[in-house]
CSV table of C-alpha atoms and ligand atoms in Angstrom, one decimal:
chain,number,residue,atom,x,y,z
A,255,MET,CA,0.4,3.0,1.2
A,256,LYS,CA,0.5,2.8,-2.5
A,257,LYS,CA,2.3,5.7,-3.9
A,258,HIS,CA,0.9,7.2,-7.3
A,259,ASN,CA,4.2,8.8,-9.0
A,260,PHE,CA,3.3,11.9,-11.0
A,261,ASN,CA,6.9,13.3,-10.9
A,262,ALA,CA,7.7,15.6,-14.0
A,263,GLY,CA,11.2,13.9,-14.4
A,264,PRO,CA,13.1,11.9,-13.5
A,265,SER,CA,9.8,10.1,-13.5
A,266,ILE,CA,8.0,6.8,-13.3
A,267,LEU,CA,9.2,3.8,-15.2
A,268,PRO,CA,7.5,0.5,-15.7
A,269,ARG,CA,7.6,-1.7,-12.7
A,270,GLU,CA,8.9,-4.7,-14.5
A,271,VAL,CA,11.6,-2.6,-16.2
A,272,ILE,CA,13.0,-1.4,-12.7
A,273,GLU,CA,12.7,-5.1,-11.4
A,274,GLU,CA,14.8,-6.3,-14.4
A,275,THR,CA,17.3,-3.5,-14.0
A,276,ALA,CA,17.6,-4.5,-10.3
A,277,LYS,CA,18.3,-8.1,-11.1
A,278,SER,CA,21.0,-7.0,-13.7
A,279,VAL,CA,22.6,-4.9,-11.2
A,280,LEU,CA,23.3,-7.9,-9.2
A,281,ASP,CA,24.0,-10.5,-12.1
A,282,PHE,CA,23.8,-9.4,-15.7
A,283,ASN,CA,22.6,-12.0,-18.0
A,284,GLY,CA,24.2,-14.8,-15.9
A,285,THR,CA,27.6,-13.3,-16.6
A,286,GLY,CA,28.4,-13.2,-12.8
A,287,LEU,CA,29.0,-9.6,-13.1
A,288,SER,CA,26.7,-6.4,-12.5
A,289,ILE,CA,25.7,-4.3,-15.4
A,290,LEU,CA,27.6,-1.5,-13.3
A,291,GLU,CA,30.8,-3.4,-13.8
A,292,ILE,CA,31.1,-4.6,-17.3
A,293,SER,CA,33.0,-3.0,-20.3
A,294,HIS,CA,31.0,-0.8,-22.6
A,295,ARG,CA,33.2,-2.6,-25.1
A,296,SER,CA,32.1,-6.1,-24.2
A,297,LYS,CA,30.0,-8.1,-26.5
A,298,GLU,CA,27.2,-8.3,-24.0
A,299,PHE,CA,26.8,-4.4,-23.9
A,300,GLN,CA,27.2,-4.1,-27.6
A,301,ALA,CA,24.1,-6.4,-27.8
A,302,VAL,CA,22.4,-4.1,-25.3
A,303,ILE,CA,23.1,-0.9,-27.3
A,304,ASP,CA,22.4,-2.5,-30.7
A,305,GLU,CA,18.9,-3.7,-29.6
A,306,ALA,CA,18.1,-0.5,-28.0
A,307,GLU,CA,18.9,1.4,-31.2
A,308,ALA,CA,16.9,-1.2,-33.2
A,309,LEU,CA,13.9,-1.0,-31.0
A,310,PHE,CA,14.1,2.8,-31.0
A,311,LYS,CA,14.1,2.9,-34.9
A,312,GLU,CA,11.2,0.4,-34.9
A,313,MET,CA,8.9,2.0,-32.4
A,314,LEU,CA,9.3,5.3,-34.2
A,315,ASN,CA,9.3,3.9,-37.6
A,316,ILE,CA,12.5,5.6,-38.6
A,317,PRO,CA,13.2,5.8,-42.2
A,318,GLU,CA,16.6,4.8,-43.7
A,319,GLY,CA,19.2,7.6,-43.5
A,320,TYR,CA,19.0,8.5,-39.9
A,321,SER,CA,21.2,7.6,-37.0
A,322,VAL,CA,20.0,7.0,-33.4
A,323,LEU,CA,22.6,8.1,-30.8
A,324,PHE,CA,22.7,7.8,-27.0
A,325,LEU,CA,24.8,10.4,-25.5
A,326,GLY,CA,25.6,12.2,-22.2
A,327,GLY,CA,24.8,15.9,-21.3
A,328,GLY,CA,21.0,15.9,-21.3
A,329,ALA,CA,18.5,17.8,-23.5
A,330,SER,CA,20.3,20.9,-22.2
A,331,MET,CA,23.5,20.0,-24.1
A,332,GLU,CA,21.5,19.6,-27.3
A,333,PHE,CA,20.5,23.1,-27.1
A,334,CYS,CA,24.0,24.0,-27.9
A,335,MET,CA,24.8,20.9,-30.1
A,336,VAL,CA,21.9,21.4,-32.5
A,337,PRO,CA,23.0,24.9,-33.7
A,338,TYR,CA,26.8,23.8,-33.5
A,339,ASN,CA,25.9,21.1,-36.1
A,340,PHE,CA,23.0,22.6,-38.2
A,341,LEU,CA,22.9,26.4,-38.0
A,342,LYS,CA,24.8,27.9,-40.9
A,343,ARG,CA,23.5,31.3,-40.9
A,344,LYS,CA,19.9,31.7,-39.8
A,345,ALA,CA,17.5,29.5,-37.6
A,346,ALA,CA,13.8,29.9,-36.6
A,347,TYR,CA,12.7,29.0,-33.1
A,348,LEU,CA,8.9,28.7,-31.7
A,349,ASN,CA,9.0,30.1,-28.3
A,350,THR,CA,6.6,27.9,-26.3
A,351,GLY,CA,8.1,28.3,-22.8
A,352,THR,CA,11.3,27.8,-20.7
A,353,TRP,CA,13.0,25.0,-22.6
A,354,ALA,CA,12.3,26.6,-25.8
A,355,LYS,CA,13.9,29.9,-24.5
A,356,LYS,CA,17.0,28.1,-23.3
A,357,ALA,CA,17.4,26.4,-26.8
A,358,MET,CA,17.1,29.7,-28.5
A,359,LYS,CA,19.6,31.4,-26.1
A,360,GLU,CA,22.3,28.9,-27.1
A,361,ALA,CA,21.6,29.2,-30.9
A,362,LYS,CA,22.3,32.9,-30.7
A,363,ALA,CA,25.8,32.1,-30.4
A,364,PHE,CA,25.9,30.6,-33.8
A,365,GLY,CA,24.0,32.8,-36.0
A,366,GLU,CA,20.9,34.8,-36.6
A,367,VAL,CA,17.7,33.5,-34.6
A,368,VAL,CA,14.3,34.4,-35.6
A,369,GLU,CA,11.6,34.0,-33.0
A,370,VAL,CA,8.6,33.0,-35.3
A,371,ALA,CA,6.1,33.2,-32.6
A,372,SER,CA,5.8,33.2,-28.8
A,373,SER,CA,3.0,32.6,-26.4
A,374,ALA,CA,4.8,34.6,-23.5
A,375,ASP,CA,2.1,37.1,-23.6
A,376,ALA,CA,-0.1,34.6,-21.8
A,377,ASN,CA,2.4,32.8,-19.6
A,378,PHE,CA,2.9,30.1,-22.4
A,379,ASN,CA,-0.7,28.7,-21.8
A,380,TYR,CA,-1.2,27.9,-25.5
A,381,ILE,CA,0.7,27.1,-28.8
A,382,PRO,CA,0.9,29.9,-31.3
A,383,LYS,CA,-0.4,29.0,-34.7
A,384,GLY,CA,-0.4,30.6,-38.2
A,385,TYR,CA,3.0,32.0,-37.8
A,386,GLU,CA,5.2,32.6,-40.9
A,387,VAL,CA,8.5,30.6,-41.2
A,388,PRO,CA,11.1,32.5,-43.3
A,389,SER,CA,12.0,30.2,-46.2
A,390,ASP,CA,15.7,31.0,-45.9
A,391,VAL,CA,16.2,29.4,-42.5
A,392,ASP,CA,18.3,26.3,-41.9
A,393,TYR,CA,15.7,24.8,-39.8
A,394,LEU,CA,12.7,25.5,-37.5
A,395,HIS,CA,13.1,24.4,-33.9
A,396,ILE,CA,10.0,23.4,-31.8
A,397,THR,CA,9.5,21.9,-28.4
A,398,THR,CA,6.7,19.5,-28.9
A,399,ASN,CA,5.8,19.3,-25.1
A,400,ASN,CA,6.2,22.0,-22.8
A,401,THR,CA,6.7,20.1,-19.6
A,402,ILE,CA,6.5,23.1,-17.3
A,403,PHE,CA,3.4,24.8,-18.9
A,404,GLY,CA,1.5,21.8,-19.9
A,405,THR,CA,1.1,22.6,-23.7
A,406,GLU,CA,1.8,20.2,-26.5
A,407,ILE,CA,2.1,20.1,-30.3
A,408,LYS,CA,0.3,16.9,-30.9
A,409,GLU,CA,0.8,16.9,-34.6
A,410,ASP,CA,4.0,17.2,-36.7
A,411,PRO,CA,3.8,20.7,-38.1
A,412,GLU,CA,3.5,21.4,-42.0
A,413,VAL,CA,6.5,23.6,-42.8
A,414,ASP,CA,8.7,23.9,-45.9
A,415,VAL,CA,11.9,24.1,-43.9
A,416,PRO,CA,13.8,21.2,-42.1
A,417,LEU,CA,12.3,20.6,-38.5
A,418,ILE,CA,14.2,20.0,-35.3
A,419,ALA,CA,12.3,19.1,-32.2
A,420,ASP,CA,13.1,18.8,-28.5
A,421,MET,CA,10.8,15.8,-27.6
A,422,SER,CA,12.2,15.2,-24.2
A,423,SER,CA,8.8,14.8,-22.6
A,424,ASP,CA,6.5,13.4,-25.2
A,425,ILE,CA,8.8,10.9,-27.1
A,426,PHE,CA,7.0,7.6,-27.6
A,427,SER,CA,3.6,9.0,-26.5
A,428,ARG,CA,2.4,9.2,-30.2
A,429,PRO,CA,3.4,8.1,-33.6
A,430,VAL,CA,5.8,10.8,-35.3
A,431,ASP,CA,6.5,11.3,-38.9
A,432,VAL,CA,10.2,11.3,-38.5
A,433,SER,CA,10.8,12.1,-42.2
A,434,LYS,CA,9.7,15.8,-41.5
A,435,TYR,CA,12.7,16.1,-39.1
A,436,ILE,CA,16.3,16.5,-39.4
A,437,CYS,CA,16.9,16.0,-35.7
A,438,ILE,CA,14.8,14.9,-32.8
A,439,TYR,CA,16.4,15.0,-29.2
A,440,GLY,CA,15.5,14.7,-25.6
A,441,GLY,CA,16.7,13.8,-22.2
A,442,ALA,CA,15.7,10.2,-21.6
A,443,GLN,CA,14.4,10.7,-17.9
A,444,LYS,CA,10.7,11.4,-18.7
A,445,ASN,CA,9.3,8.5,-20.8
A,446,LEU,CA,12.3,6.2,-21.5
A,447,ALA,CA,15.1,5.8,-18.9
A,448,PRO,CA,16.7,7.1,-15.6
A,449,ALA,CA,18.5,10.3,-15.8
A,450,GLY,CA,21.9,10.2,-17.5
A,451,VAL,CA,21.3,9.4,-21.3
A,452,THR,CA,20.1,11.7,-24.0
A,453,PHE,CA,18.8,10.4,-27.2
A,454,VAL,CA,19.2,12.1,-30.4
A,455,VAL,CA,18.0,11.2,-33.9
A,456,VAL,CA,19.8,12.8,-36.7
A,457,LYS,CA,19.4,12.8,-40.5
A,458,ASN,CA,22.9,11.8,-41.6
A,459,GLU,CA,22.9,13.9,-45.0
A,460,TYR,CA,22.5,17.2,-42.9
A,461,LEU,CA,25.7,16.6,-41.0
A,462,GLY,CA,29.0,18.3,-41.8
A,463,GLN,CA,27.5,21.2,-43.6
A,464,THR,CA,28.3,24.3,-41.5
A,465,GLY,CA,32.0,24.6,-42.5
A,466,ARG,CA,32.9,25.4,-39.0
A,467,TYR,CA,35.0,23.5,-36.6
A,468,ILE,CA,33.0,21.5,-34.1
A,469,PRO,CA,34.9,20.2,-31.0
A,470,THR,CA,35.1,16.4,-31.2
A,471,MET,CA,32.6,15.5,-28.6
A,472,LEU,CA,30.0,18.0,-29.7
A,473,ASP,CA,30.1,16.9,-33.3
A,474,TYR,CA,27.2,14.5,-34.1
A,475,ARG,CA,29.5,12.8,-36.8
A,476,THR,CA,31.8,11.5,-34.0
A,477,HIS,CA,29.1,9.8,-32.3
A,478,VAL,CA,27.4,8.5,-35.5
A,479,ASP,CA,30.8,7.1,-36.7
A,480,GLY,CA,31.5,5.7,-33.1
A,481,GLY,CA,28.2,4.0,-32.7
A,482,SER,CA,27.6,6.2,-29.5
A,483,MET,CA,30.9,4.7,-28.1
A,484,PHE,CA,33.4,7.2,-29.1
A,485,ASN,CA,33.9,7.5,-25.2
A,486,THR,CA,32.1,5.6,-22.5
A,487,PRO,CA,28.5,6.1,-22.8
A,488,PRO,CA,26.0,5.9,-19.9
A,489,VAL,CA,25.8,2.2,-19.7
A,490,LEU,CA,23.0,1.5,-17.2
A,491,PRO,CA,20.5,4.1,-18.4
A,492,ILE,CA,21.0,2.7,-22.0
A,493,TYR,CA,20.4,-0.7,-20.7
A,494,THR,CA,17.1,0.5,-18.9
A,495,ALA,CA,16.2,2.4,-22.0
A,496,MET,CA,16.5,-0.9,-24.0
A,497,LEU,CA,14.2,-2.6,-21.4
A,498,THR,CA,11.5,0.1,-21.5
A,499,LEU,CA,11.6,0.0,-25.4
A,500,ARG,CA,11.0,-3.9,-25.0
A,501,TRP,CA,8.3,-3.1,-22.7
A,502,MET,CA,6.7,-0.6,-25.0
A,503,LYS,CA,6.9,-3.0,-27.8
A,504,LYS,CA,5.1,-5.7,-25.9
A,505,GLN,CA,2.3,-3.4,-24.9
A,506,GLY,CA,1.5,-2.5,-28.5
A,507,GLY,CA,4.1,0.2,-29.3
A,508,VAL,CA,3.4,4.0,-29.6
A,509,LYS,CA,-0.1,3.7,-31.0
A,510,GLU,CA,-0.9,2.0,-27.8
A,511,MET,CA,0.9,4.5,-25.7
A,512,GLU,CA,-1.2,7.2,-27.5
A,513,ARG,CA,-4.3,5.5,-26.8
A,514,ARG,CA,-3.5,5.2,-23.1
A,515,ALA,CA,-2.3,8.8,-23.0
A,516,CYS,CA,-5.5,10.0,-24.5
A,517,GLU,CA,-7.6,7.9,-22.1
A,518,LYS,CA,-5.5,9.2,-19.0
A,519,ALA,CA,-5.7,12.7,-20.2
A,520,ASP,CA,-9.3,12.7,-20.9
A,521,LEU,CA,-10.1,11.3,-17.4
A,522,LEU,CA,-8.0,14.0,-15.6
A,523,TYR,CA,-9.0,17.1,-17.6
A,524,GLY,CA,-12.7,15.7,-17.5
A,525,GLU,CA,-12.5,16.2,-13.6
A,526,ILE,CA,-10.5,19.5,-13.8
A,527,ASP,CA,-13.3,20.9,-15.9
A,528,ARG,CA,-16.1,19.3,-13.7
A,529,ASN,CA,-14.8,19.9,-10.2
A,530,SER,CA,-15.9,23.4,-8.9
A,531,LEU,CA,-12.7,23.7,-6.9
A,532,PHE,CA,-10.2,23.4,-9.7
A,533,THR,CA,-9.5,25.0,-13.1
A,534,GLY,CA,-7.1,24.3,-16.0
A,535,THR,CA,-4.4,26.8,-16.7
A,536,THR,CA,-3.9,25.9,-20.6
A,537,ARG,CA,-6.0,26.5,-23.7
A,538,LYS,CA,-8.0,23.4,-24.4
A,539,GLU,CA,-6.9,22.6,-27.9
A,540,ASP,CA,-3.2,22.8,-26.8
A,541,ARG,CA,-3.5,20.6,-23.7
A,542,SER,CA,-0.7,18.3,-23.0
A,543,ARG,CA,-1.3,14.8,-22.5
A,544,MET,CA,1.9,14.3,-20.6
A,545,ASN,CA,1.9,17.1,-18.2
A,546,ILE,CA,-1.4,18.2,-16.8
A,547,CYS,CA,-1.6,21.6,-15.0
A,548,PHE,CA,-4.3,22.9,-12.8
A,549,VAL,CA,-4.8,25.5,-10.1
A,550,MET,CA,-7.6,26.1,-7.5
A,551,ALA,CA,-10.5,27.8,-9.0
A,552,PRO,CA,-11.3,31.5,-8.2
A,553,GLY,CA,-12.5,31.9,-4.8
A,554,TYR,CA,-10.6,28.7,-3.7
A,555,GLU,CA,-7.0,29.7,-3.9
A,556,HIS,CA,-6.6,29.6,-0.3
A,557,LEU,CA,-7.2,25.8,-0.3
A,558,GLU,CA,-4.1,25.2,-2.3
A,559,ALA,CA,-1.7,24.1,0.4
A,560,ASP,CA,-4.8,22.2,1.9
A,561,PHE,CA,-5.1,20.1,-1.2
A,562,ALA,CA,-1.6,19.5,-1.5
A,563,ARG,CA,-1.5,17.9,2.0
A,564,PHE,CA,-5.0,16.0,1.3
A,565,ALA,CA,-3.4,14.5,-1.9
A,566,THR,CA,-0.1,13.5,-0.2
A,567,GLU,CA,-1.9,11.8,2.5
A,568,ARG,CA,-3.7,9.7,-0.2
A,569,GLY,CA,-0.6,8.7,-1.9
A,570,MET,CA,-0.1,11.4,-4.5
A,571,VAL,CA,3.6,12.0,-5.3
A,572,GLY,CA,5.1,14.9,-7.4
A,573,ILE,CA,1.8,16.7,-8.1
A,574,LYS,CA,3.1,20.3,-6.9
A,575,GLY,CA,3.1,22.7,-10.0
A,576,HIS,CA,6.2,24.2,-11.3
A,577,ARG,CA,7.0,27.6,-9.6
A,578,SER,CA,6.3,29.5,-12.9
A,579,VAL,CA,2.9,28.4,-13.1
A,580,GLY,CA,2.0,27.4,-9.5
A,581,GLY,CA,-0.8,25.0,-8.5
A,582,PHE,CA,-0.6,21.4,-9.5
A,583,ARG,CA,1.0,19.3,-12.2
A,584,ALA,CA,0.3,15.8,-12.7
A,585,SER,CA,2.6,14.2,-15.2
A,586,CYS,CA,1.1,11.2,-16.8
A,587,TYR,CA,3.9,9.6,-18.7
A,588,ASN,CA,3.7,6.2,-20.6
A,589,ALA,CA,4.5,4.0,-17.6
A,590,LEU,CA,1.8,5.7,-15.2
A,591,PRO,CA,-1.1,3.3,-14.8
A,592,LYS,CA,-4.7,4.5,-15.4
A,593,GLU,CA,-5.3,3.4,-11.7
A,594,SER,CA,-3.1,6.3,-10.6
A,595,VAL,CA,-5.1,8.9,-12.5
A,596,GLU,CA,-8.3,7.3,-11.1
A,597,ALA,CA,-6.9,7.8,-7.7
A,598,LEU,CA,-6.1,11.4,-8.3
A,599,VAL,CA,-9.6,11.9,-9.7
A,600,ALA,CA,-11.2,10.3,-6.6
A,601,CYS,CA,-9.0,12.4,-4.2
A,602,MET,CA,-10.2,15.6,-6.1
A,603,GLN,CA,-13.8,14.4,-5.7
A,604,GLU,CA,-13.5,13.6,-2.2
A,605,PHE,CA,-11.7,16.9,-1.4
A,606,GLU,CA,-14.6,18.8,-3.3
A,607,LYS,CA,-17.3,17.1,-1.1
A,608,GLU,CA,-15.4,18.1,2.1
A,609,ARG,CA,-14.3,21.7,1.3
A,610,LYS,CA,-16.9,22.9,-1.2
A,611,GLU,CA,-18.6,25.1,1.5
A,612,ASP,CA,-15.2,26.7,2.2
A,613,LYS,CA,-15.5,29.3,-0.6
A,614,GLN,CA,-13.9,32.7,0.4
B,1544,LIG,C1,13.4,18.1,-19.0
B,1544,LIG,C2,13.4,18.8,-20.2
B,1544,LIG,C3,14.5,19.4,-20.7
B,1544,LIG,C4,15.9,19.4,-19.9
B,1544,LIG,O1,16.5,18.0,-20.1
B,1544,LIG,P1,17.9,17.9,-19.2
B,1544,LIG,O2,18.1,16.3,-19.6
B,1544,LIG,O3,17.7,18.0,-17.7
B,1544,LIG,O4,18.9,18.8,-19.9
B,1544,LIG,C5,14.6,19.9,-21.9
B,1544,LIG,N1,13.5,20.1,-22.6
B,1544,LIG,C6,12.4,19.7,-22.2
B,1544,LIG,C7,11.1,19.8,-23.0
B,1544,LIG,C8,12.4,18.9,-20.9
B,1544,LIG,O5,11.1,18.5,-20.6
């Protein structure tokens, strides 16, 4: 049976990217060696990382003066590296859920942290708006897409302070005005690559300003100067990231990714709103296009496990919601074909026909 992969992360990658990676695991570019056993200092791998960096810059239209880094450690490591490198005295954080809270916790070790707004009052089902950002902060940190709660900041905010964003789960799903940011980072395992590599975009002129000693591996300048090769980088995930970027370019770039994301999200939210058995969990204007959360409608809560089984039997994978929201979460990343969303919608419709009478 065909599987429809709605995993939240690590998550679906384009089939042709997986096939090309598999080939290179056996024989990389006719070298007679596996990508798993070549030196990161070889000219063959240098060409891979150079192309990954160039395509990354091209896809996001990154202006001059920025570096793109491929590091280990995950987005979670950046929660600490960001304040280590950019927080001099005071930073502002927008609290939109679990990941934002984790980022804020680390920043507190480096200076004063102002929570400019929070949606904790409604279990993070919306994005706070109209908040004031103190003008004397070193930066405002936002989480553009809240993978767990299914809300998303779909436009780059207008603020008068430097912006920093965790874009782990919506990078490359829309055009971004990178010039507004001094740093953009994320774990690559949602829209770009298998787990193991973290992307970081930094504005070079903002580095080296805190006056504090930064341990070598946690200092962005180390990795800018070393071209992400100060130490051994995650070779295979960087290679796959490069292939995903090639794929994305061939498809039409981030504008096309955005068009597809809107199309898929409209389809699924449309069904959630129409189907009497299900209901959305987030405010409509803040709905994420990447992580679509829904629960059983009032009166049908007892059917949750039943639907989970029903969907699994029809090939749906990874739709169980995060424990802090419950219900269901369908992650619709770039590589997820529209056919998979159509299959989920058909499954919800079929379930409604069969169980509508079972209201408690
Ligand atoms: C997945 C995720 C993280 C954590 O990433 P790791 O690479 O596992 O550290 C952080 N922020 C967001 C928004 C995420 O979706």
